Coordinates of C-alpha atoms in Angstrom, one line a residue:
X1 CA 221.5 -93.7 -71.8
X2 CA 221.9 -93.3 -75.1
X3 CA 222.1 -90.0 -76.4
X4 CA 222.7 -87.7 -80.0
X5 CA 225.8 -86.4 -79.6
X6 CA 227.3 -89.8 -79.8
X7 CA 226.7 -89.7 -83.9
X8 CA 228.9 -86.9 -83.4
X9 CA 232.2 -88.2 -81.6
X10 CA 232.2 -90.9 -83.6
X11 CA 232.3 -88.4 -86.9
X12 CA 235.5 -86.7 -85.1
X13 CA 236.9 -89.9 -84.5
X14 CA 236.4 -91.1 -87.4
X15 CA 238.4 -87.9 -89.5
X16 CA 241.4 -88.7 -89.7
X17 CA 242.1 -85.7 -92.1
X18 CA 242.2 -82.8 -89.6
X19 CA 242.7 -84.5 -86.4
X20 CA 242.1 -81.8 -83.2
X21 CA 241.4 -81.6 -80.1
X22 CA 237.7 -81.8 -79.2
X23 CA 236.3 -79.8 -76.4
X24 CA 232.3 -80.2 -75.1
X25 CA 230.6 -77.6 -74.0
X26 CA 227.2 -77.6 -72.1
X27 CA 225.4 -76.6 -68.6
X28 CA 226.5 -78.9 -66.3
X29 CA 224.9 -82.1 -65.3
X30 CA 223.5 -82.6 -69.1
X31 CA 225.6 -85.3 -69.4
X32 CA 228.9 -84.7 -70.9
X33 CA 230.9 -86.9 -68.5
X34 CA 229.0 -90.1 -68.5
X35 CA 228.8 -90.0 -72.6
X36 CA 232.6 -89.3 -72.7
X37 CA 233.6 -92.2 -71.0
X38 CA 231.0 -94.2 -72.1
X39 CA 232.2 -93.3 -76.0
X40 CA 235.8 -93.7 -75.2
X41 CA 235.4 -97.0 -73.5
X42 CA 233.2 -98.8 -76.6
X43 CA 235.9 -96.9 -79.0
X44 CA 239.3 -97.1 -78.2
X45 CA 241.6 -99.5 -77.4
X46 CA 243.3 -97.3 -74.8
X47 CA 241.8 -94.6 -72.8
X48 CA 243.1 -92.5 -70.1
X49 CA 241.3 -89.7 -68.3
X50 CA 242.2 -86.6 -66.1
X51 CA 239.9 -84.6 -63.6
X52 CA 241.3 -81.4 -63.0
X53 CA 239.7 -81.2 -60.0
X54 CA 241.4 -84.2 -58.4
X55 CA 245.0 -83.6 -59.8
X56 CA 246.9 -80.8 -59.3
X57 CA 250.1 -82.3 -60.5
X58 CA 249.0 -82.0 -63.5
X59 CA 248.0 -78.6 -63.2
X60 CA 251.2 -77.9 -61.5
X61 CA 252.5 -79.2 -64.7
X62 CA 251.3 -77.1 -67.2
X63 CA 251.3 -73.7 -65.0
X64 CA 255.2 -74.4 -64.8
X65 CA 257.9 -72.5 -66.7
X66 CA 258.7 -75.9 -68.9
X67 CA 258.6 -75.6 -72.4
X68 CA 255.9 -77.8 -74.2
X69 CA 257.9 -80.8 -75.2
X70 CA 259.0 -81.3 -71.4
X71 CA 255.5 -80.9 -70.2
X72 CA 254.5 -83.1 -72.6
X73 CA 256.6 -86.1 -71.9
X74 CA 256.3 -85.3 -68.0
X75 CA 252.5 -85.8 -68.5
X76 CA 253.1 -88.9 -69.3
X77 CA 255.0 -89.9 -66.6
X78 CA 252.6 -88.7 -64.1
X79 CA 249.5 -90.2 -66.4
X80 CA 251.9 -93.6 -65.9
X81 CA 250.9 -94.3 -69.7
X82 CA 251.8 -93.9 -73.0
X83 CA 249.7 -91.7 -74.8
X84 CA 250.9 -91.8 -78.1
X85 CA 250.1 -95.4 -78.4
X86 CA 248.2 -96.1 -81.3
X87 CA 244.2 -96.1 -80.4
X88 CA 244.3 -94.4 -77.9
X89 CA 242.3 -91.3 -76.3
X90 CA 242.9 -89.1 -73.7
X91 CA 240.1 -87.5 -71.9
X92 CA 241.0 -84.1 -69.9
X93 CA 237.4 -83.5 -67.3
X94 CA 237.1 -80.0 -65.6
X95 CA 239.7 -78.5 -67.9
X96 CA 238.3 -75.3 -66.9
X97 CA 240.8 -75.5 -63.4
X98 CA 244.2 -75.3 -65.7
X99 CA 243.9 -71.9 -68.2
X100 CA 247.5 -72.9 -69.5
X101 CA 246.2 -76.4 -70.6
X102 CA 243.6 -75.2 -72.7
X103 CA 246.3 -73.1 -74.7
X104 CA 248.3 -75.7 -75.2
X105 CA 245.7 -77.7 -76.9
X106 CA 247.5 -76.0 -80.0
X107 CA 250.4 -77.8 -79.4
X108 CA 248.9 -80.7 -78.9
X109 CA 247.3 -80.7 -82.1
X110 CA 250.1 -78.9 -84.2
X111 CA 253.0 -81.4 -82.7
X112 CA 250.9 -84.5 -81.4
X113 CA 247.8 -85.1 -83.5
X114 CA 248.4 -88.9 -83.2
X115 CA 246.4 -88.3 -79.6
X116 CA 243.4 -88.1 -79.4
X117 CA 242.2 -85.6 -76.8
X118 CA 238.7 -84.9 -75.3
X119 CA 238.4 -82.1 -73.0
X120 CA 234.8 -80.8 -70.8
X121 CA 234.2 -79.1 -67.7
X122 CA 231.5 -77.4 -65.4
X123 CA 230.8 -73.3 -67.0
X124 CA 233.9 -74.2 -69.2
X125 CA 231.9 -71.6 -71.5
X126 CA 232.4 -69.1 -68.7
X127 CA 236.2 -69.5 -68.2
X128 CA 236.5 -69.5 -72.0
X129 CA 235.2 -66.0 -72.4
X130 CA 237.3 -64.5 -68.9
X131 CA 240.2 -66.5 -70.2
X132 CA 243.5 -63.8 -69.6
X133 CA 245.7 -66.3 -72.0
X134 CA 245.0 -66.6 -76.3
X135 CA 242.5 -69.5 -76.8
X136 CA 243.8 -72.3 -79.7
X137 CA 241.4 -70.5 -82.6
X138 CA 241.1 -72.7 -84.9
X139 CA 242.8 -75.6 -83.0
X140 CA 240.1 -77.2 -81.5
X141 CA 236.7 -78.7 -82.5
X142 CA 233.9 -77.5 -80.2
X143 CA 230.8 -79.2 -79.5
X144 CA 228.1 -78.4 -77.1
X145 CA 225.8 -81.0 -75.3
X146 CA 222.3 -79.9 -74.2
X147 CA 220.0 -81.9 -71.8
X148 CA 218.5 -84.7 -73.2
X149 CA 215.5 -83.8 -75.8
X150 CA 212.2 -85.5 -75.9
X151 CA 213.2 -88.0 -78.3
X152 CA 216.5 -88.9 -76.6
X153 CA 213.6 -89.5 -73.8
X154 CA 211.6 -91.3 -75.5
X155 CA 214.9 -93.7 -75.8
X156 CA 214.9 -93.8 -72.1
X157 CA 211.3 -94.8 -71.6
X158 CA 211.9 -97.9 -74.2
X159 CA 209.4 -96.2 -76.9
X160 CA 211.5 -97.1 -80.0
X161 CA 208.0 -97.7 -81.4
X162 CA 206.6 -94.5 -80.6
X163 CA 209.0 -93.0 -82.3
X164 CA 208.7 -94.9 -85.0
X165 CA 205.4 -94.0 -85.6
X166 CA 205.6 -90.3 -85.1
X167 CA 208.1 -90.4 -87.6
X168 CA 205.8 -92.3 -90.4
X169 CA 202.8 -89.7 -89.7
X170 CA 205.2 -86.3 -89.8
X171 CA 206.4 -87.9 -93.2
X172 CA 203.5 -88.7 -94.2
X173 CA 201.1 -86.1 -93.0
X174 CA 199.1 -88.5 -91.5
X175 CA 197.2 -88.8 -88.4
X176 CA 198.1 -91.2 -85.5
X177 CA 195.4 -93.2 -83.8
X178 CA 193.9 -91.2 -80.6
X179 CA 194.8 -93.8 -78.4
X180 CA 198.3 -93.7 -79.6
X181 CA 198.0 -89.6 -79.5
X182 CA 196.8 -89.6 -75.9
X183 CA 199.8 -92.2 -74.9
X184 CA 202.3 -89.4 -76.8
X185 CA 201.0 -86.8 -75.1
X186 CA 201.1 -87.8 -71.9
X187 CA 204.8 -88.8 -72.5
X188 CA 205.1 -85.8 -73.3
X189 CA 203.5 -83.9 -70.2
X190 CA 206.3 -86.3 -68.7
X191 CA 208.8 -85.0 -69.8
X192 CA 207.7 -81.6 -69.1
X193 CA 208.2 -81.8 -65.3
X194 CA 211.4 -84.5 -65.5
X195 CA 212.9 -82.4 -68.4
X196 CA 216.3 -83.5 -69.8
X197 CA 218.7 -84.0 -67.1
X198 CA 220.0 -87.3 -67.1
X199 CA 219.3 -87.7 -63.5
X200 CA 215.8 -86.5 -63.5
X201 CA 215.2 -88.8 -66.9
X202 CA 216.7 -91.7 -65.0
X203 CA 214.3 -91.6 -62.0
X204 CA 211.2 -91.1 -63.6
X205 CA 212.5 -94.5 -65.8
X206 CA 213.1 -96.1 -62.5
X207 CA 209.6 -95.7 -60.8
X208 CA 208.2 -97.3 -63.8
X209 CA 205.1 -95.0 -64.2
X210 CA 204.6 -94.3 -60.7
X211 CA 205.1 -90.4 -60.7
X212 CA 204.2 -89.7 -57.7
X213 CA 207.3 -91.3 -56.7
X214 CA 209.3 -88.7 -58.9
X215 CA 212.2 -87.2 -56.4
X216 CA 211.9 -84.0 -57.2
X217 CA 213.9 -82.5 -55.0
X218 CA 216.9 -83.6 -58.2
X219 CA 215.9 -80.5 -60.3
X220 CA 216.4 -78.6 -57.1
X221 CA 219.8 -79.8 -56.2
X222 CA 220.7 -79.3 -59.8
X223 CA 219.7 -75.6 -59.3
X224 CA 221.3 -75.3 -56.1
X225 CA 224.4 -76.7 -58.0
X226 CA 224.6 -74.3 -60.7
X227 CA 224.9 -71.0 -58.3
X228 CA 227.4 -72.9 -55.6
X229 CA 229.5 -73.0 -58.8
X230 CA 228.7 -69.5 -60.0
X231 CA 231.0 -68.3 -56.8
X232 CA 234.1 -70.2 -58.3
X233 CA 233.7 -68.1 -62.3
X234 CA 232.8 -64.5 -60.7
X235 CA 234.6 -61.6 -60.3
X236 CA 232.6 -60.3 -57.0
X237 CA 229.7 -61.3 -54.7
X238 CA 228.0 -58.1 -56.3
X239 CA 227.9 -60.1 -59.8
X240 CA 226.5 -63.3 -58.2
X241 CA 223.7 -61.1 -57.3
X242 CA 223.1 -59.4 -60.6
X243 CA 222.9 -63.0 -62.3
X244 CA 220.7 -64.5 -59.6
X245 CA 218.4 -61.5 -60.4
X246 CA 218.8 -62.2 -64.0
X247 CA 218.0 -65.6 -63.7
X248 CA 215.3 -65.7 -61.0
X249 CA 213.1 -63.3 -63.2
X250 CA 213.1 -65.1 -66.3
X251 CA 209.8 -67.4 -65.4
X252 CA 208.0 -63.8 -65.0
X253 CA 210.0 -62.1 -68.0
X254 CA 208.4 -64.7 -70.5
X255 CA 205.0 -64.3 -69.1
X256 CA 205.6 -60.8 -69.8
X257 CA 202.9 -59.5 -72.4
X258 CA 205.3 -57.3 -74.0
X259 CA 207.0 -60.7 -75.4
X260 CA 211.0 -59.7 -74.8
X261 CA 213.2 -59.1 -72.0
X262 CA 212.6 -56.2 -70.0
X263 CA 215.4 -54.8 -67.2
X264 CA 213.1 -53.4 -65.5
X265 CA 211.3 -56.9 -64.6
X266 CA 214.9 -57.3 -62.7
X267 CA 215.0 -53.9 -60.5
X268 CA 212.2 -51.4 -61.0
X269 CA 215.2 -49.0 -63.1
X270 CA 217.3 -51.7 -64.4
X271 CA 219.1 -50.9 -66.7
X272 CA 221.2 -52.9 -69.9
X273 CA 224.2 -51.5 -68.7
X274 CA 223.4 -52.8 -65.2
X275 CA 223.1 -56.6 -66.4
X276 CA 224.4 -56.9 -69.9
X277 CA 227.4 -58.9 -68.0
X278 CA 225.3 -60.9 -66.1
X279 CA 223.5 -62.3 -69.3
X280 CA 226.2 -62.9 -70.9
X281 CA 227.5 -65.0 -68.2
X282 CA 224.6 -66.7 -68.0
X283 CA 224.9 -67.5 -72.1
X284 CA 228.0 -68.6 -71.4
X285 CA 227.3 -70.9 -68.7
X286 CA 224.8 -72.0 -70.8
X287 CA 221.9 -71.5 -68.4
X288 CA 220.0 -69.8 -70.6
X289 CA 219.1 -69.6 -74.3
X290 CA 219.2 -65.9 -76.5
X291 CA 216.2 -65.8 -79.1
X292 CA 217.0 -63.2 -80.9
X293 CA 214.7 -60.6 -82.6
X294 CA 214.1 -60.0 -86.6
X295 CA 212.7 -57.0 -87.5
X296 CA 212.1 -58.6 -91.4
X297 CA 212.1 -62.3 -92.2
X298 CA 214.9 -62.5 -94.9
X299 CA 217.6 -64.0 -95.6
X300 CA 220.4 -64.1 -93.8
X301 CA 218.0 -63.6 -90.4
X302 CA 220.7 -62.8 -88.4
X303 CA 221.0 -59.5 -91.0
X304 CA 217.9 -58.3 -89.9
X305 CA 218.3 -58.8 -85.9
X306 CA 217.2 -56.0 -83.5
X307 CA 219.7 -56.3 -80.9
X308 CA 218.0 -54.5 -78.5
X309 CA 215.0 -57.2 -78.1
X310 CA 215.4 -60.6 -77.1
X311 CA 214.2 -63.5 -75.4
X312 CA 216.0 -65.2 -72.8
X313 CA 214.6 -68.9 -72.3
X314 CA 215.7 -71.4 -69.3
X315 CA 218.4 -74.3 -70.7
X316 CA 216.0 -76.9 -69.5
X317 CA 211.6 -77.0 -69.2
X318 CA 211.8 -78.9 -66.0
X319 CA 213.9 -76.7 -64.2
X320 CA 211.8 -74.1 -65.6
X321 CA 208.7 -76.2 -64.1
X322 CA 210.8 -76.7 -60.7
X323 CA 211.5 -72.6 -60.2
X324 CA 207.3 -72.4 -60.7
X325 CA 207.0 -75.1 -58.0
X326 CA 204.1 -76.6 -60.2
X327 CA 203.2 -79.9 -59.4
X328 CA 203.6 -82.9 -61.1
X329 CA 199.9 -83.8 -61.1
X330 CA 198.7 -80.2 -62.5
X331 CA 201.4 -81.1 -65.2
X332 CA 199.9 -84.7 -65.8
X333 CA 196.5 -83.1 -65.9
X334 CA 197.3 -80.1 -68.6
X335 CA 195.9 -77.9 -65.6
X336 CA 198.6 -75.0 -65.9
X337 CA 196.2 -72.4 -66.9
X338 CA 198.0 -69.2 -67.5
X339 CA 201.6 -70.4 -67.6
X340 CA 200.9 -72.9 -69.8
X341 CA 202.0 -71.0 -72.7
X342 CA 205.4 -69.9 -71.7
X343 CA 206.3 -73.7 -70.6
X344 CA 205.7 -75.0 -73.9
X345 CA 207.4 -72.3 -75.7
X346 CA 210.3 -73.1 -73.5
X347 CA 210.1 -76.5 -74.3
X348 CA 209.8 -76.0 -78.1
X349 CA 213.1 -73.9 -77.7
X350 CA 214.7 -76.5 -76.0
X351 CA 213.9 -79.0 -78.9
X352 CA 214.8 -76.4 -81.4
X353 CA 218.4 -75.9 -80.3
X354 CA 219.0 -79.1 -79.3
X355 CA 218.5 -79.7 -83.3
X356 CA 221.1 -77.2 -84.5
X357 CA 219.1 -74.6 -84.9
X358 CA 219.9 -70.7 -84.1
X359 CA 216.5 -69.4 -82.2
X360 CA 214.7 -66.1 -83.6
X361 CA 211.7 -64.7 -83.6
X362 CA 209.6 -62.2 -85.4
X363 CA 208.0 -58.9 -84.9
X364 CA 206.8 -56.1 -86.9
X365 CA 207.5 -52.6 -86.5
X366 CA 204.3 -51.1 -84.8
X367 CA 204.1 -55.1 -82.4
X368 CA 200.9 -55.7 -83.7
X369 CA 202.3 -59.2 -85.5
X370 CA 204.7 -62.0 -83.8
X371 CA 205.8 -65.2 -84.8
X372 CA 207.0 -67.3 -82.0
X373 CA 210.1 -69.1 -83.9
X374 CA 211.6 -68.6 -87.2
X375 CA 213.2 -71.7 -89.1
X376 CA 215.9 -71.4 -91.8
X377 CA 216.3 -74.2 -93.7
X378 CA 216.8 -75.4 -97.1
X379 CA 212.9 -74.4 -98.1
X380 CA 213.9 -71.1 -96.9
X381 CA 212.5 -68.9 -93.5
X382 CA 209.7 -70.8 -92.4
X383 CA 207.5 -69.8 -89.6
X384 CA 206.1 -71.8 -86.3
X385 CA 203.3 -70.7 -84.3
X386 CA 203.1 -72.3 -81.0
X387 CA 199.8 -73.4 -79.1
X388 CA 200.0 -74.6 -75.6
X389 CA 196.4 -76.8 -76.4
X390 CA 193.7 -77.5 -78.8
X391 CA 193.2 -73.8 -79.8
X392 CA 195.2 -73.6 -83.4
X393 CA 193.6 -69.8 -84.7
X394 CA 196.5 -67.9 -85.3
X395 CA 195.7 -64.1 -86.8
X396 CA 199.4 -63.5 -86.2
X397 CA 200.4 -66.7 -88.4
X398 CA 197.6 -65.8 -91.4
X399 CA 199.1 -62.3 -91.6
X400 CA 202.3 -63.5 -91.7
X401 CA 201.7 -65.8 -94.8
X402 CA 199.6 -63.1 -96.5
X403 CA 202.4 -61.0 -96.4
X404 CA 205.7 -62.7 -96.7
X405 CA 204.6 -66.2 -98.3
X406 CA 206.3 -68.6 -97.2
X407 CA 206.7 -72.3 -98.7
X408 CA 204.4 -73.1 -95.6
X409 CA 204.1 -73.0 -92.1
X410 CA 204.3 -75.0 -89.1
X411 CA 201.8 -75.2 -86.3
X412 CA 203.0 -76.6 -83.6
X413 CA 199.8 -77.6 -80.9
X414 CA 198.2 -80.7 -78.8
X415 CA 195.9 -81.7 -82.1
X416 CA 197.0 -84.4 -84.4
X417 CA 199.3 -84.2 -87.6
X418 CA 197.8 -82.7 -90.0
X419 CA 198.3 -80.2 -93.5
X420 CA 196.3 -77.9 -94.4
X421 CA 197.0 -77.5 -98.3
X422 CA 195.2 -74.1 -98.9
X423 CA 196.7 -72.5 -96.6
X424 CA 200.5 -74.7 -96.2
X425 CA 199.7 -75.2 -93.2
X426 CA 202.0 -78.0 -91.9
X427 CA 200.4 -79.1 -88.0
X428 CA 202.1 -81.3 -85.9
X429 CA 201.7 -82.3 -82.1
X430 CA 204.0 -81.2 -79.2
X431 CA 205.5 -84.5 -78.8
X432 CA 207.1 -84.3 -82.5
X433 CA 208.8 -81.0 -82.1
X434 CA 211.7 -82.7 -82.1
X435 CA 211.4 -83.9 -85.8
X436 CA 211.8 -80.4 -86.6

């Protein structure tokens, strides 16, 4: 399936100025795999790939007492190729299970930039941050992959038209047809109980509009994936525990009217110094997502952070929508009632950082105003207000233009595309976050 991040390998590939080695991040089973071979296949005339997890010889290799050069040329050996041919690309999976190969990714690129070397593994995030030898700073070009976002989707379902379209009426500031609206936002619904994992994405293509033939028991084995392989990056069984307890309470910690994450939604007196480590396990795995809290909506945001609020969002809306057990058909039908809200700003997170962005949010002093998402851009901070349906009154957005005036606004709902020039009100549907 065709997906983003393809644009950028082929931008690494094709800098040939300062060649390094390029490692992908991402939660595991977004992807990273499948893309990697597919790019290295279509791109080079040679390609040769490792996984760690089926070779120790080479992980013998590099935890030996050989200097660099000698590991170097025995890797060949064992690979049975020449990697320094010209073309060629080497792609190192799991890379996570050999510590002393990531270090000596510097070498690679300080004495062997010729090769081209791709390296990805499951929590490699994780093993990044426990890591007891130097990482290559400055070495290594680092990507991360998230699941596939709703226009990456869209792809999947063949609506190259759709998008199209969308496109010409955010542009434009026009409004699409309603049959055409209704078609978007049922995709869109869709997409809310498949989210982005390939897998998932490639079922619902296969039943062919039939969803009650979704499998999804696929979101659940994903799950169950995730914390088999939390045992492997831990230090004890007591910390598996603290970051299940992390995890399992986010669907109730962003219901929470208090609008941050609370410890005490964990244990009844948790505390920060009680999780802090499981969260930032989580971050690394990337799990979860961190939107961060601005006290005052200037420039630089990240300036004017509290650090003691937060959000902590799920990676993915449909695993979020498989932990809530909520069915496919209630999904279909927009009949989520009260957690209705906290799915869609969960997807509009996803769609934000999947677009580059950095997430915050605002909040004054005395909680009396929010804004759901702040956007820094070349127009400068601009604010989004987030409506899970038809309902677009926003006190907290008027207040916040009265105060700080911003070039405009986004409102982001199920109604059409629209702009309301008075106010600078930009208003977009759900299913064109991703435009943002």
């Amino acid at each position: 399936m065709k997906r983003k991040i393809y644009d950028e390998l082929i931008k690494w590939k094709n800098n040939t100025d300062n060649i390094k080695p390029l490692m992908i991040l991402g939660v595991r089973q977004c992807g990273k795999t499948y893309i990697i071979n597919e790019f290295c296949q279509k791109e080079f005339d040679n390609y040769v790939s490792i996984n760690l997890f089926d070779n120790n010889d080479v992980i013998d290799l590099y935890n030996s007492n050989l200097n660099s050069d000698e590991k170097y040329n025995r890797l060949k050996l064992l690979l049975d190729f020449d990697i320094d041919k010209e073309n060629t690309c080497l792609f190192i999976d799991e890379i996570q299970q050999c510590e002393a190969l990531i270090s000596e990714l510097k070498y690679f690129c300080e004495k062997h930039n010729n090769v081209r070397i791709i390296c990805a593994g499951s929590l490699l995030g994780v093993k990044l941050k426990r890591a007891k030898t130097s990482f290559p700073v400055g070495k290594v070009k680092m990507l991360t992959m998230y699941p596939m976002n709703f226009e990456e989707f869209l792809w999947a379902m063949n609506q190259e038209l759709l998008i199209d379209t969308i496109k010409d009426c955010y542009t434009n500031n026009k409004q699409i047809s309603s049959p055409v609206h209704e078609k978007a936002l049922t995709l869109y619904r869709t997409y809310l109980f498949t989210g982005g994992m390939p897998e998932s994405v490639q079922n619902v293509v296969s039943i062919k509009g039939d969803y009650i033939k979704y499998d999804d028991s696929i979101l659940e084995d994903i799950l169950t994936s995730y914390f088999n392989d939390m045992s492997k990056y831990v230090t004890s069984e007591s910390e598996v525990l603290k970051i299940r307890r992390v995890y399992n309470s986010l669907p109730s910690q962003l219901s929470n009217v208090s609008n941050k994450f609370q410890y005490s939604k964990i244990e009844k007196k948790g505390k920060a110094r009680d999780y802090d480590t499981s969260i930032d396990w989580l971050l690394a795995s990337n799990m979860v997502l961190s939107c961060k809290c601005v006290k005052l909506p200037e420039i630089p945001l990240e300036g004017f952070v509290d650090n003691d609020i937060f959000k902590l969002y799920l990676s993915d809306v449909g695993i979020l929508n498989s932990i809530l057990k909520i069915s496919i058909s209630d999904i279909l039908n927009d009949n989520i009632s009260l957690y209705k809200g906290v799915i869609v700003e969960n997807y509009v997170a996803n769609e934000l950082i999947s677009n580059g962005h950095n997430l915050y949010y605002y909040r004054n002093s005395n909680n009396t105003n929010e804004i759901d998402f702040l956007l820094y851009n070349e127009d400068g901070i601009i604010p989004i207000e987030i409506k899970a349906s038809n309902n677009t009154k926003a006190k907290s957005l008027s207040n916040y233009i009265e105060q700080f005036h911003p070039k405009y606004s986004i409102r982001i709902s199920t109604k059409d595309f629209g702009y309301d020039p008075k106010n600078k009100i930009k208003s977009i549907p759900l299913y064109a976050t991703f435009l943002l």
